CSV table of C-alpha atoms in Angstrom, one decimal:
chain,number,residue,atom,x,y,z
A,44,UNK,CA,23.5,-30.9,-10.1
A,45,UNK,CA,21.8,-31.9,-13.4
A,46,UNK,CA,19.7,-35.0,-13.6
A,47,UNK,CA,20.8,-37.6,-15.9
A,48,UNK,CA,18.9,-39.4,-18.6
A,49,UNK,CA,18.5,-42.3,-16.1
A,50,UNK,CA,17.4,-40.3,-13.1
A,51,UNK,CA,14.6,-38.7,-15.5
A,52,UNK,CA,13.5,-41.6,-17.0
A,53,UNK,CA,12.6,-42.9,-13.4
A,54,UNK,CA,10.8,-39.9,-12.3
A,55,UNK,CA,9.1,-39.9,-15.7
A,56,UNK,CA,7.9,-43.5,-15.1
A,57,UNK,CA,7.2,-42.1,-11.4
A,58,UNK,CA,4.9,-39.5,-12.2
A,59,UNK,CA,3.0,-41.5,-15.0
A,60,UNK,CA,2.4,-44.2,-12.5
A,61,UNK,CA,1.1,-42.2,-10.0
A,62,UNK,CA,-1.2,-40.4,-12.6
A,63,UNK,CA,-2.3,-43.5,-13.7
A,64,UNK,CA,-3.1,-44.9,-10.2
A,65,UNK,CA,-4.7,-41.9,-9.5
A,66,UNK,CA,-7.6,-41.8,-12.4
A,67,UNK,CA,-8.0,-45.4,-11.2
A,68,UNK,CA,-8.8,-44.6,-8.0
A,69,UNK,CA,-10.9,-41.8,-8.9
A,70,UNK,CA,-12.7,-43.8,-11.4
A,71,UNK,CA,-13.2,-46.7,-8.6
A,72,UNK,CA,-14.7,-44.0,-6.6
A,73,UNK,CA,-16.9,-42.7,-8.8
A,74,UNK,CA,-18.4,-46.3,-9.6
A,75,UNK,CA,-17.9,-47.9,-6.5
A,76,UNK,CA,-19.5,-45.7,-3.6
A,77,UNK,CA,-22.5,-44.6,-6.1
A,78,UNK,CA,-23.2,-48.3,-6.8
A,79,UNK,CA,-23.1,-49.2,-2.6
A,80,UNK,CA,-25.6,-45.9,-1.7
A,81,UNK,CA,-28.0,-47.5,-4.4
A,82,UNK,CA,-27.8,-51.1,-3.1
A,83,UNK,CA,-28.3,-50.1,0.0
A,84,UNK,CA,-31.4,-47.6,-1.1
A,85,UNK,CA,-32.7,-50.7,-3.1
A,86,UNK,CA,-32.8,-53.5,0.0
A,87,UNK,CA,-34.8,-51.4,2.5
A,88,UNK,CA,-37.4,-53.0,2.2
A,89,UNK,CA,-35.3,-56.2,3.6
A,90,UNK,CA,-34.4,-53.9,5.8
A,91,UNK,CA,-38.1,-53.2,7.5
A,92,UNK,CA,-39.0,-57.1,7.1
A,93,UNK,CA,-35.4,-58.8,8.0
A,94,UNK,CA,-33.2,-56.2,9.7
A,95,UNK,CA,-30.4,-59.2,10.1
A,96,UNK,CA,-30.2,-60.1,6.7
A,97,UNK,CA,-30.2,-56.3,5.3
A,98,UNK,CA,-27.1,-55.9,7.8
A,99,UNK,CA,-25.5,-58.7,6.6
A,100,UNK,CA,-25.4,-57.9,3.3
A,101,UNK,CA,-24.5,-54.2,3.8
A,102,UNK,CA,-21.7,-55.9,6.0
A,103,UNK,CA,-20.3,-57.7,2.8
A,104,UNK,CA,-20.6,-54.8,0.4
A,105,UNK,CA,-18.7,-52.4,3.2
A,106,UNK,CA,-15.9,-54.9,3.1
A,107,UNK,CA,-15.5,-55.0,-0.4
A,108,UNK,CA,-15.0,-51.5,-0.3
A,109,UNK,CA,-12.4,-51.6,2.0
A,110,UNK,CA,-10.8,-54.5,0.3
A,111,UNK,CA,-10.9,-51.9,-2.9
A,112,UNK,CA,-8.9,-49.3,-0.8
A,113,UNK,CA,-6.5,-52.1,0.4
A,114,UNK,CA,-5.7,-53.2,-3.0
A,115,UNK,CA,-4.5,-49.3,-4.1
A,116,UNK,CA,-1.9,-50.1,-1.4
A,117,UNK,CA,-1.3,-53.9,-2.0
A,118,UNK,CA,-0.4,-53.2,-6.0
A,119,UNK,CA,1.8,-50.3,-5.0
A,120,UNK,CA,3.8,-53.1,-3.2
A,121,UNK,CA,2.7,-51.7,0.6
A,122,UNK,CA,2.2,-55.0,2.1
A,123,UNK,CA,1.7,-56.1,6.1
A,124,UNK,CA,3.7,-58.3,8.4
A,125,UNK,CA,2.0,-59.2,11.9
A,126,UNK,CA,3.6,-60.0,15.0
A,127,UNK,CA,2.4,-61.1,18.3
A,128,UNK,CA,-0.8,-62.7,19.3
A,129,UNK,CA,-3.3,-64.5,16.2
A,130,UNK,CA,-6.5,-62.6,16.5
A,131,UNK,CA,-8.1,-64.7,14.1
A,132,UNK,CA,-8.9,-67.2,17.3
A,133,UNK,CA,-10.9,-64.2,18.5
A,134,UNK,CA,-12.5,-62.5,15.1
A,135,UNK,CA,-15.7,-64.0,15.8
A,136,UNK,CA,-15.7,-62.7,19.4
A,137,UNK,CA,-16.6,-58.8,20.4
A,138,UNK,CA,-13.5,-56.7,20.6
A,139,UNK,CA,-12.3,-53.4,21.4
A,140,UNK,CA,-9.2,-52.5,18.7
A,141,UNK,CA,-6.7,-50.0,20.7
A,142,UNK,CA,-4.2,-48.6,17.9
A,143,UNK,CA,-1.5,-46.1,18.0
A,144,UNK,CA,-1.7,-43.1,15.2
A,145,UNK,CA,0.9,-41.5,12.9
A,146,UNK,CA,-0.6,-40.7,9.2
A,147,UNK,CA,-3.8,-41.4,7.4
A,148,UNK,CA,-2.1,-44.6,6.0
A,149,UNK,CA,-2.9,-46.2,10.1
A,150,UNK,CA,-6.5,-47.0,8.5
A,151,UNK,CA,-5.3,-48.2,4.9
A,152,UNK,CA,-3.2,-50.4,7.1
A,153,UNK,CA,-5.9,-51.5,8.9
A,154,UNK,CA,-8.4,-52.2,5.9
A,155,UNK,CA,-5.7,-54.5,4.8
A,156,UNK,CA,-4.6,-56.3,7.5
A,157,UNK,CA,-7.9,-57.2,8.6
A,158,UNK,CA,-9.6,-58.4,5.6
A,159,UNK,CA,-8.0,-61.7,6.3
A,160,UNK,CA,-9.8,-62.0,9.8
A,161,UNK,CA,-12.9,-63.8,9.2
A,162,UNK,CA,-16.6,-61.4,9.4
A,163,UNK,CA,-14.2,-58.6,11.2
A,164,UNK,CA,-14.2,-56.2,8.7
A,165,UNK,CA,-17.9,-56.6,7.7
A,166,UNK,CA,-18.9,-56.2,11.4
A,167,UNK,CA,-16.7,-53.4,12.3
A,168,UNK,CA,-17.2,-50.0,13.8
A,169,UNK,CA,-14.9,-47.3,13.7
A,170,UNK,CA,-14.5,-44.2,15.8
A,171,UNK,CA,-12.7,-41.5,13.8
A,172,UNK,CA,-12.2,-37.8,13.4
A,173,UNK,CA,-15.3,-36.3,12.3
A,174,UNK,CA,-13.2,-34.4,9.0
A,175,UNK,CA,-13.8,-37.9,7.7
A,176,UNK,CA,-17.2,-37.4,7.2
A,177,UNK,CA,-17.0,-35.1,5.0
A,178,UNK,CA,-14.4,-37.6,2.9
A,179,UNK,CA,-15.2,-39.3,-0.6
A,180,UNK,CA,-16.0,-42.5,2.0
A,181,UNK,CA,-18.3,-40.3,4.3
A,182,UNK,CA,-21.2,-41.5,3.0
A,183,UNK,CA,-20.2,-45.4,3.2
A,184,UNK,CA,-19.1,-45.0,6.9
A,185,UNK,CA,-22.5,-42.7,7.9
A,186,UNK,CA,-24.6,-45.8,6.5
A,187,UNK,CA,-22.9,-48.3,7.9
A,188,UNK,CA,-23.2,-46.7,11.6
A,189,UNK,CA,-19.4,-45.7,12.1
A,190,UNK,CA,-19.0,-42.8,14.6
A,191,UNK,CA,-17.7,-39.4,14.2
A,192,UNK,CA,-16.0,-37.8,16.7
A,193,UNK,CA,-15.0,-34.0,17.3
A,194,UNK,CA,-11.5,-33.2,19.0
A,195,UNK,CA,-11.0,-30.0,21.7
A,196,UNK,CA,-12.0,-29.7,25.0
A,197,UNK,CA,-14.7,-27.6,24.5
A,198,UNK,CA,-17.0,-30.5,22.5
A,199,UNK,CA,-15.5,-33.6,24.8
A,200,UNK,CA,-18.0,-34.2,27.1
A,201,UNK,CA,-20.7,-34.0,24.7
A,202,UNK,CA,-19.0,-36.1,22.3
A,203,UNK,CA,-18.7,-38.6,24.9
A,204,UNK,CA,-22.9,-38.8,25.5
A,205,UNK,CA,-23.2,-38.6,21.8
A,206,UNK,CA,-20.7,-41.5,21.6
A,207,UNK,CA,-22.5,-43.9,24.1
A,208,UNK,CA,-26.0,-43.1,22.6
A,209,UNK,CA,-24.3,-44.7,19.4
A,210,UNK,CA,-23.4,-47.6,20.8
A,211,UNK,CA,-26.3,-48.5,22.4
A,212,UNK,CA,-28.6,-47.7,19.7
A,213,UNK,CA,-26.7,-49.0,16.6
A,214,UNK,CA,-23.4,-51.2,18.0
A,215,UNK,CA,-25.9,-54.7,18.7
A,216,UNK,CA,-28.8,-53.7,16.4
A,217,UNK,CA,-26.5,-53.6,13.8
A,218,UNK,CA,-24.4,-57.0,15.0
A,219,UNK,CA,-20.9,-55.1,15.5
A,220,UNK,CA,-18.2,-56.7,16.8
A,221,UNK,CA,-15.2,-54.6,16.5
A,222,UNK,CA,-14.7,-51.7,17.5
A,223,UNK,CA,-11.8,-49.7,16.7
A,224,UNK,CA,-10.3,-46.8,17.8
A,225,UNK,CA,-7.1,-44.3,18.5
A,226,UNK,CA,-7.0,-43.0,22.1
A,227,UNK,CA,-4.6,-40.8,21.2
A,228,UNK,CA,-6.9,-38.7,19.6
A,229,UNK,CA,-4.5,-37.5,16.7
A,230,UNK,CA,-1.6,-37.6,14.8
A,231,UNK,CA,1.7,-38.5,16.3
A,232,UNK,CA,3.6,-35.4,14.6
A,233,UNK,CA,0.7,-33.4,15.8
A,234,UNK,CA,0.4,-34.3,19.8
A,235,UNK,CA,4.0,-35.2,21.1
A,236,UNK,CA,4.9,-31.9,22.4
A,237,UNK,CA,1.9,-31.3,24.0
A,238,UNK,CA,1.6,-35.3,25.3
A,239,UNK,CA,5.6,-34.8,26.4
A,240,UNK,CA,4.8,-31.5,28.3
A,241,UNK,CA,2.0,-32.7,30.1
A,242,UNK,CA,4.0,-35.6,30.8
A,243,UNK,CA,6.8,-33.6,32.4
A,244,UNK,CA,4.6,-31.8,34.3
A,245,UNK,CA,2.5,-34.9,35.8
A,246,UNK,CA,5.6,-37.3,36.3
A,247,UNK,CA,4.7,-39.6,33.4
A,248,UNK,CA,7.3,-40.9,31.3
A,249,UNK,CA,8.7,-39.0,28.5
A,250,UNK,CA,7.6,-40.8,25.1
A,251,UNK,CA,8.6,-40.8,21.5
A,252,UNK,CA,7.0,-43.0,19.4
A,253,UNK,CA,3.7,-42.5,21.1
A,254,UNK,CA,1.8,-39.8,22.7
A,255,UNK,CA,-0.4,-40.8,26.2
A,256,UNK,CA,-3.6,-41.9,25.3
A,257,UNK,CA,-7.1,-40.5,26.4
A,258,UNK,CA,-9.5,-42.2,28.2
A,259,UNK,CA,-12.8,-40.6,27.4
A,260,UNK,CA,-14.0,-42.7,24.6
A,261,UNK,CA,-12.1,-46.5,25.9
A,262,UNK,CA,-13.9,-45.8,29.2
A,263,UNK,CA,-17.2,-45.2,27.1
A,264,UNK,CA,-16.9,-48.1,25.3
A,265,UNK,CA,-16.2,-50.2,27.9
A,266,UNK,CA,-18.9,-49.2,30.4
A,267,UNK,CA,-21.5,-49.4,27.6
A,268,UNK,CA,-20.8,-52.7,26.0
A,269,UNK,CA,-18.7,-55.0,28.6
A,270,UNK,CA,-21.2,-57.2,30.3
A,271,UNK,CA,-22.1,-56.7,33.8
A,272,UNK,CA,-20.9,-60.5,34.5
A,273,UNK,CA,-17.4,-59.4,33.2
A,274,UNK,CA,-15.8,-56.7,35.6
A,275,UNK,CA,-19.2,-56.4,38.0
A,276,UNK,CA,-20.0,-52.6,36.4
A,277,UNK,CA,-23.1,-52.3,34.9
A,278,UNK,CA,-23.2,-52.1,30.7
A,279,UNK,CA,-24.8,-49.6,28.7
A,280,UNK,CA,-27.6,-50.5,26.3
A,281,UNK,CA,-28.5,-53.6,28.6
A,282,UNK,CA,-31.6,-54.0,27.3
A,283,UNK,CA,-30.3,-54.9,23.9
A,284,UNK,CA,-27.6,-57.1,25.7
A,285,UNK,CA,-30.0,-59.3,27.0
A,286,UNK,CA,-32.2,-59.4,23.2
A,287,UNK,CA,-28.8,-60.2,21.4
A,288,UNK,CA,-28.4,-63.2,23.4
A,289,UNK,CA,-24.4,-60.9,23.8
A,290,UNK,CA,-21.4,-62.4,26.0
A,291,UNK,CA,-20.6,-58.2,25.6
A,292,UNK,CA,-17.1,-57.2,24.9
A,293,UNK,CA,-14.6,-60.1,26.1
A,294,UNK,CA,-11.3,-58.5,24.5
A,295,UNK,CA,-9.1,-56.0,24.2
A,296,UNK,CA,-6.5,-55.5,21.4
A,297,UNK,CA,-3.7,-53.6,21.5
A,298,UNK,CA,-2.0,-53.1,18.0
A,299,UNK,CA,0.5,-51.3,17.0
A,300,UNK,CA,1.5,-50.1,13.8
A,301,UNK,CA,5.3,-49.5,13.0
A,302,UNK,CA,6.9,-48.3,9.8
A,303,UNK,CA,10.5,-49.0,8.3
A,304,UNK,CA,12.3,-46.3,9.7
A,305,UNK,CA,10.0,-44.3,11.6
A,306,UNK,CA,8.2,-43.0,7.9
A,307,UNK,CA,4.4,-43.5,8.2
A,308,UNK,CA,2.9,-44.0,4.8
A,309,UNK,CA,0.1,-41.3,4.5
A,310,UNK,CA,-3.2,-41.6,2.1
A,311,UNK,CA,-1.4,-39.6,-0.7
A,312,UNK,CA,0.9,-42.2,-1.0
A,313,UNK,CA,-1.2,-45.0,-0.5
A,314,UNK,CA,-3.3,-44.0,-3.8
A,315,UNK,CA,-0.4,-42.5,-5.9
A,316,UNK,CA,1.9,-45.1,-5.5
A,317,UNK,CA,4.9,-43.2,-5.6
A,318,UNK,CA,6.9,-44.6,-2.4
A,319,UNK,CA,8.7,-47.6,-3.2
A,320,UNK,CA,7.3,-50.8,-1.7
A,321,UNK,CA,7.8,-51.3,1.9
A,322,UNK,CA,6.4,-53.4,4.9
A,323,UNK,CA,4.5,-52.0,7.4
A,324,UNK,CA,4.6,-54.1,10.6
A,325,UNK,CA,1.3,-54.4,12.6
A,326,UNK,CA,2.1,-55.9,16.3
A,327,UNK,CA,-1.4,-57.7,18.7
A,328,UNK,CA,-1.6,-58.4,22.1
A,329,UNK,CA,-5.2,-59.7,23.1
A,330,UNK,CA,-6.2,-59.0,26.4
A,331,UNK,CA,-9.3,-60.2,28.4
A,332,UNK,CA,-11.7,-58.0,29.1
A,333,UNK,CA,-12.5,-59.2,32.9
A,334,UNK,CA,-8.5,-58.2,33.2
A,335,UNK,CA,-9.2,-54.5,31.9
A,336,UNK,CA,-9.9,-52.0,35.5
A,337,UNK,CA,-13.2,-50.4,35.3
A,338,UNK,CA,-12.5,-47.7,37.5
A,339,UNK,CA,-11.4,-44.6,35.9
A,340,UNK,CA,-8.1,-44.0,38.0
A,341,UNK,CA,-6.8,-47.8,37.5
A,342,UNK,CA,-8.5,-47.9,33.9
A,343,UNK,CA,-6.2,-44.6,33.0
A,344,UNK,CA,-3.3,-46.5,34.4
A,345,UNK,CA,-3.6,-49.6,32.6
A,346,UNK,CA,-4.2,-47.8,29.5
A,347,UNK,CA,-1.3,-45.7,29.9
A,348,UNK,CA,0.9,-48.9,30.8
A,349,UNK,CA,-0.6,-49.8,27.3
A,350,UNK,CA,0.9,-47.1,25.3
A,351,UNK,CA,4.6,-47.3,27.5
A,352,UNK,CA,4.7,-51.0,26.2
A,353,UNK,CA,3.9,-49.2,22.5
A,354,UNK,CA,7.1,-47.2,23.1
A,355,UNK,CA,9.1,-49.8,24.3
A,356,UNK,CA,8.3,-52.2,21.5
A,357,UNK,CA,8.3,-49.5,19.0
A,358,UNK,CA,12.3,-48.7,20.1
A,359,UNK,CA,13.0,-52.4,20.1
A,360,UNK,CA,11.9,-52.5,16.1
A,361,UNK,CA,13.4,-49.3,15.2
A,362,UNK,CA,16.9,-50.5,16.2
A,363,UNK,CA,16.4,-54.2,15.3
A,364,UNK,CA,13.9,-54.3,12.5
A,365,UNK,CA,11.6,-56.7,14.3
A,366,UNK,CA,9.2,-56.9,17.7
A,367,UNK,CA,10.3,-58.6,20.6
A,368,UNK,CA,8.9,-62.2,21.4
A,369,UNK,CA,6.2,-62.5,23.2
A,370,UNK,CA,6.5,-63.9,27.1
A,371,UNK,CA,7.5,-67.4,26.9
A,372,UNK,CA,8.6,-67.5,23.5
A,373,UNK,CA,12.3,-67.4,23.0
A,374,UNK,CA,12.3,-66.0,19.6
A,375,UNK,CA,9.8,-63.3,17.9
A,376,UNK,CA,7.6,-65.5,15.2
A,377,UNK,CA,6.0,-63.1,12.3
A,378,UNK,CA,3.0,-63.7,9.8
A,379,UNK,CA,3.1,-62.5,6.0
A,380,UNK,CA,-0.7,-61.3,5.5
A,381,UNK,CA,-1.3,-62.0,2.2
A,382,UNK,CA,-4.3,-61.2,-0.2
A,383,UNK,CA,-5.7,-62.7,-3.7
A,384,UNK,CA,-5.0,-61.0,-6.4
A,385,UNK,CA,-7.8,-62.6,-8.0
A,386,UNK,CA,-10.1,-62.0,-5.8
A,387,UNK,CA,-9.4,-57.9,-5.8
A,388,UNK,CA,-9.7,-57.9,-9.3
A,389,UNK,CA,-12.9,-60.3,-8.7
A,390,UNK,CA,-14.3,-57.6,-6.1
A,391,UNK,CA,-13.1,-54.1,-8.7
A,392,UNK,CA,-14.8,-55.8,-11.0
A,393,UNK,CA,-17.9,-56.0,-9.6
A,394,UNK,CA,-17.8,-52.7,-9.0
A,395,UNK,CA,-17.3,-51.5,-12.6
A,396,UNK,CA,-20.4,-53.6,-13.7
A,397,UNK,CA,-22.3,-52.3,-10.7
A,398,UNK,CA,-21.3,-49.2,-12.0
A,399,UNK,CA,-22.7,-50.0,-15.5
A,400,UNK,CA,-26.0,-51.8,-14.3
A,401,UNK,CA,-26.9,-48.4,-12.5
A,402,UNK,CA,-25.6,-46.3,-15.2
A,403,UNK,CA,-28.2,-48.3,-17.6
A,404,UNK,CA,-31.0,-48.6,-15.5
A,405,UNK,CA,-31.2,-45.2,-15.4
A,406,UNK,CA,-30.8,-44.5,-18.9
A,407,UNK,CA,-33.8,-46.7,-19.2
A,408,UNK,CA,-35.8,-44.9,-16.8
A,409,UNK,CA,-35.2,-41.3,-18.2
A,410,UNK,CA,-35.8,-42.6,-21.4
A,411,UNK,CA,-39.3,-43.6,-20.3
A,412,UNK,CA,-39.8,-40.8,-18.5
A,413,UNK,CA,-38.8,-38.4,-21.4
């Protein structure tokens, strides 16, 4: 069937856009993560004479990056709505961030959704696939003390040790208090069969929307950080516990992410630009840490119990268009997250004349040099 004039003209407009969203990006890139490697590389010496302060201010500059990444998405139209519990009334508290996984776009979600929460994003850790590191944002996430782990059997356990010697050399040095993470340990499209099979074959329930979750790095995580007063097992790094003056990890939050339609929005998109605009729903439930089983059989359980509610409130929005209410509430109450424009062009701004200041001071050096 031929394409008409009309029909052409839009994909035409289509292709432009993304082109033009994609030099953009590349161009923020180029000015953006150059310009935070050299900050950082200028304030060491605040780092050796006020370790606090130099975290602080790497802190700020990290979340300005991600606000960067969040408004490829935000122009594009790619916008959040959030259901469920208000985790602003615990962003200044430690937290563990439990999130189910489909497509890159999860952590574009993420960076977005979050920058509204208080210091979260500037005092966040991440656990992700270690392909990332080897990303355009590598570099940003190896500085600010994110964690990189490897998937397979074979490298598990070690990844584990490597993963609690993280924590409890960086997590409180470095004043973290998220920490997020997807126990699934991959893609949705990628682990169902094998999640459904082993389900079959253990008696678990059969899930679509999800895969189960495993419990190698939430356990890690929790026996390293929680505080011995919270669930009577003794915490990792303790030591630095008591120096930090820490309460240790008091929450847990479960979010999940759900897309119109079951279609995740994956990193292409988010930086082309070429989807039309859409809301991505992002769904909290807090949990007290004190509540959260330390022992591995009843910890797997309640984690698993976790992900079934994921699948249930996953099927409720795919066939209504919204989450269920929460218990006691008779009717589901949602939140528009919403960003300043101003201050995204205020922030990629910044960047650009970073970008420049670097670009001259070098000039100047070389020219003195040569």
């Amino acid at each position: 069937m031929a394409m008409t004039l009309e029909q052409a003209q839009r994909v035409g407009y289509t292709c432009l856009k993304a082109l033009l969203r994609f030099a953009f990006m590349v161009a923020n890139n180029l000015v953006a993560i150059p310009s935070y490697v050299l900050y950082v590389i200028v304030l060491q010496p605040l780092r050796m004479l006020d370790s606090k302060s130099f975290w602080y201010i790497e802190g700020v500059l990290f979340k300005w990056l991600l606000a960067m990444v969040a408004s490829w998405g935000w122009w594009a139209g790619y916008t959040v709505v959030e259901w469920g519990d208000d985790v602003k009334a615990v962003s200044e508290d430690e937290a563990m961030v439990l999130v189910n996984h489909q497509a890159t776009g999860d952590v574009c979600t993420l960076m977005m959704c979050l920058q509204d929460k208080g210091t979260v994003v500037r005092q966040m850790m991440w656990l992700m696939d270690h392909i990332f590191k080897y990303t355009n944002f590598g570099i940003v996430s190896l500085i600010h003390g994110d964690f990189f782990i490897r998937q397979g059997k074979a490298h598990r356990d070690h990844q584990l040790v490597l993963l609690k010697e993280h924590l409890e050399k960086y997590y409180r040095s470095r004043n973290r208090k998220w920490i997020v993470l997807f126990p699934e340990g991959g893609f949705l499209r990628k682990r169902r069969e094998t999640s459904q099979a082993y389900a079959r074959k253990n008696n678990l329930p059969f899930l679509k929307h999800v895969t189960l979750p495993r419990l190698g790095a939430t356990q890690v995580i929790l026996n390293t950080l929680v505080a011995p007063q919270e669930n009577g097992t003794p915490a990792g790094g303790d030591t630095v516990l008591k120096e930090s003056k820490s309460k240790g990890l008091q929450w847990v939050i479960d979010t999940t992410i759900a897309y119109p339609k079951g279609e995740p929005i994956d990193i292409q998109t988010w930086i082309l630009g070429y989807r039309q605009p859409t809301v991505t729903h992002v769904h909290y439930r807090i949990f007290p840490v004190k509540d959260v089983p330390a022992e591995p059989e009843a910890l797997t359980h309640w984690l698993y119990q976790r992900f079934i509610e994921k699948e249930d409130l996953l099927t409720h929005f795919y066939e209504t268009g919204a989450f269920p209410p929460l218990q006691g509430q008779t009717k589901a109450i949602s939140r528009e997250m919403t960003l300043s424009n101003l201050w995204l062009v205020g922030i990629q701004s910044l960047a650009f004349l970073s970008g420049g200041m670097w670009y001259c001071i070098f000039q100047y050096f070389y020219h003195c040099l040569f």
